Tab-separated table of C-alpha atoms in Angstrom:
chain	number	residue	atom	x	y	z
M	235	MET	CA	0.198	0.014	-0.268
M	236	SER	CA	2.707	2.262	0.612
M	237	GLY	CA	3.134	2.416	-3.471
M	238	GLN	CA	-0.418	4.095	-4.129
M	239	PRO	CA	0.708	7.649	-2.527
M	240	TRP	CA	3.384	7.820	-5.227
M	241	HIS	CA	1.369	7.017	-7.967
M	242	VAL	CA	-1.570	9.525	-6.922
M	243	ALA	CA	1.240	12.203	-6.524
M	244	MET	CA	2.632	11.471	-9.881
M	245	LEU	CA	-1.201	11.939	-11.516
M	246	LEU	CA	-2.332	14.631	-9.397
M	247	PRO	CA	-0.272	17.448	-11.524
M	248	LEU	CA	-1.692	15.501	-14.617
M	249	LEU	CA	-5.361	15.535	-13.420
M	250	VAL	CA	-4.895	19.103	-12.292
M	251	SER	CA	-3.842	20.660	-15.606
M	252	CYS	CA	-6.452	18.571	-17.255
M	253	SER	CA	-9.423	19.637	-15.274
M	254	ALA	CA	-7.890	23.007	-15.451
M	255	ALA	CA	-8.241	22.856	-18.987
M	256	THR	CA	-11.490	22.032	-19.672
M	257	SER	CA	-12.979	24.202	-16.849
M	258	LYS	CA	-11.152	27.498	-18.238
M	259	GLU	CA	-13.710	30.017	-19.486
M	260	PRO	CA	-13.632	31.071	-23.186
M	261	GLU	CA	-11.153	33.681	-24.141
M	262	THR	CA	-12.868	37.242	-24.886
M	263	ARG	CA	-11.274	38.165	-27.923
M	264	LEU	CA	-10.786	42.045	-28.324
M	265	PRO	CA	-12.007	43.311	-31.594
M	266	GLU	CA	-9.217	44.591	-33.873
M	267	HIS	CA	-11.116	47.403	-35.321
M	268	GLU	CA	-14.606	49.270	-34.682
M	269	LEU	CA	-16.983	50.187	-37.231
M	270	SER	CA	-18.345	53.626	-37.080
M	271	GLY	CA	-20.165	54.771	-40.172
M	272	PHE	CA	-21.289	53.513	-44.084
M	273	ILE	CA	-21.290	55.522	-47.045
M	274	ILE	CA	-23.529	53.767	-50.036
M	275	ARG	CA	-22.701	54.939	-53.334
M	276	ASN	CA	-25.187	54.758	-56.309
M	277	ALA	CA	-23.277	54.640	-59.290
M	278	LEU	CA	-26.080	54.026	-61.912
M	279	VAL	CA	-28.189	56.680	-63.976
M	280	TYR	CA	-31.309	55.857	-62.197
M	281	PRO	CA	-32.244	55.868	-58.332
M	282	VAL	CA	-32.099	53.036	-56.243
M	283	THR	CA	-34.222	53.057	-53.001
M	284	ASP	CA	-34.693	50.378	-49.869
M	285	VAL	CA	-30.710	50.234	-49.859
M	286	LEU	CA	-29.847	48.032	-46.695
M	287	VAL	CA	-26.805	46.540	-45.491
M	288	GLU	CA	-27.289	43.417	-42.982
M	289	ALA	CA	-25.230	41.264	-40.639
M	290	PRO	CA	-27.542	38.246	-40.117
M	291	ALA	CA	-25.635	36.571	-37.448
M	292	THR	CA	-25.984	39.923	-35.133
M	293	GLY	CA	-29.125	41.085	-36.326
M	294	ARG	CA	-27.246	44.394	-37.132
M	295	PHE	CA	-28.516	46.618	-40.218
M	296	ALA	CA	-28.114	50.249	-41.749
M	297	GLY	CA	-29.200	51.608	-44.831
M	298	CYS	CA	-30.898	54.629	-46.774
M	299	GLY	CA	-34.033	54.773	-48.308
M	300	ASN	CA	-33.709	56.548	-51.388
M	301	ILE	CA	-30.162	57.476	-53.286
M	302	LEU	CA	-30.081	59.240	-56.584
M	303	PRO	CA	-28.464	58.693	-59.265
M	304	ARG	CA	-24.703	59.050	-58.921
M	305	SER	CA	-24.642	59.999	-55.489
M	306	GLU	CA	-24.350	58.696	-52.124
M	307	CYS	CA	-25.785	58.360	-48.767
M	308	ARG	CA	-23.588	58.333	-45.778
M	309	ASN	CA	-24.257	57.843	-41.853
M	310	ALA	CA	-21.813	57.918	-38.956
M	311	PHE	CA	-22.726	56.043	-35.575
M	312	GLU	CA	-21.209	55.054	-32.199
M	313	ALA	CA	-18.317	52.789	-32.907
M	314	ILE	CA	-19.239	49.030	-32.871
M	315	ASP	CA	-16.910	45.986	-32.430
M	316	TYR	CA	-16.044	44.478	-35.952
M	317	ARG	CA	-16.140	41.009	-35.749
M	318	LYS	CA	-15.882	39.954	-39.396
M	319	ASN	CA	-19.789	38.517	-39.878
M	320	GLU	CA	-20.553	37.983	-43.218
M	321	VAL	CA	-23.109	40.832	-44.853
M	322	VAL	CA	-25.646	41.170	-47.401
M	323	VAL	CA	-26.389	44.071	-49.531
M	324	SER	CA	-30.037	44.651	-50.645
M	325	TRP	CA	-31.745	47.431	-52.999
M	326	LYS	CA	-34.142	47.970	-55.375
M	327	GLU	CA	-33.599	49.178	-59.172
M	328	ARG	CA	-36.834	50.515	-60.640
M	329	GLY	CA	-38.789	48.711	-58.102
M	330	GLU	CA	-37.354	45.412	-58.577
M	331	ALA	CA	-35.503	43.411	-55.401
M	332	GLN	CA	-31.958	42.989	-56.006
M	333	SER	CA	-29.354	41.589	-53.210
M	334	THR	CA	-25.811	40.190	-52.932
M	335	ASP	CA	-24.879	36.854	-51.647
M	336	PRO	CA	-23.737	36.601	-48.099
M	337	PHE	CA	-19.936	37.674	-48.102
M	338	THR	CA	-17.321	38.678	-45.457
M	339	LEU	CA	-14.886	41.873	-45.635
M	340	ASP	CA	-11.361	42.239	-44.601
M	341	ALA	CA	-10.044	45.239	-43.088
M	342	PRO	CA	-7.609	47.254	-45.477
M	343	ALA	CA	-3.883	46.146	-45.680
M	344	GLU	CA	-2.808	49.217	-43.865
M	345	ALA	CA	-5.224	49.237	-41.169
M	346	GLN	CA	-3.736	48.804	-37.801
M	347	SER	CA	-5.350	47.015	-34.860
M	348	GLY	CA	-7.706	49.265	-32.925
M	349	ASP	CA	-8.334	51.696	-35.868
M	350	THR	CA	-11.995	52.815	-36.797
M	351	LEU	CA	-13.170	51.886	-40.450
M	352	TRP	CA	-16.428	52.810	-42.395
M	353	LEU	CA	-18.177	50.347	-44.697
M	354	GLU	CA	-18.333	51.628	-48.445
M	355	VAL	CA	-21.069	49.833	-50.566
M	356	VAL	CA	-20.946	50.498	-54.275
M	357	ILE	CA	-23.883	49.675	-56.691
M	358	TYR	CA	-22.008	49.955	-59.759
M	359	ALA	CA	-24.021	47.696	-62.499
M	360	PRO	CA	-27.545	47.011	-62.652
M	361	GLY	CA	-28.020	44.087	-60.082
M	362	LEU	CA	-24.390	44.121	-58.796
M	363	ALA	CA	-22.807	45.886	-55.850
M	364	GLY	CA	-19.951	45.270	-53.985
M	365	ALA	CA	-18.158	46.436	-50.565
M	366	ARG	CA	-15.047	47.198	-48.608
M	367	LEU	CA	-14.221	48.665	-45.189
M	368	ILE	CA	-11.930	51.904	-45.507
M	369	GLN	CA	-10.524	54.053	-43.029
M	370	PRO	CA	-12.434	57.363	-42.894
């Protein structure tokens, strides 16, 4: 029986390290960037309406009701953490609904951790739109 305490003593650090690893709280990942506004540009020769940028994972959205030909709509808001969720852009052209497939956006290569970014959306051809993150 004198050998059992020795085995328990050898296994104790392994058991403690295993239990510590499984009971560890999830790490809180700090956002690299903040999003504080958007610009939606209409490059078409006719107005677009009901333009909406949505992040389905968070339920957040932003948009503009009516953007005249070759003009833009912009809005600033309180900075939010940018978590690189998919976004969908939807709008109407001459009353017909248009939409992009869900996509993700990368920060510009020159952006540093902690920088504040804006979302730029361009409706550049009938039924087509693109988006990118920019530094204001």
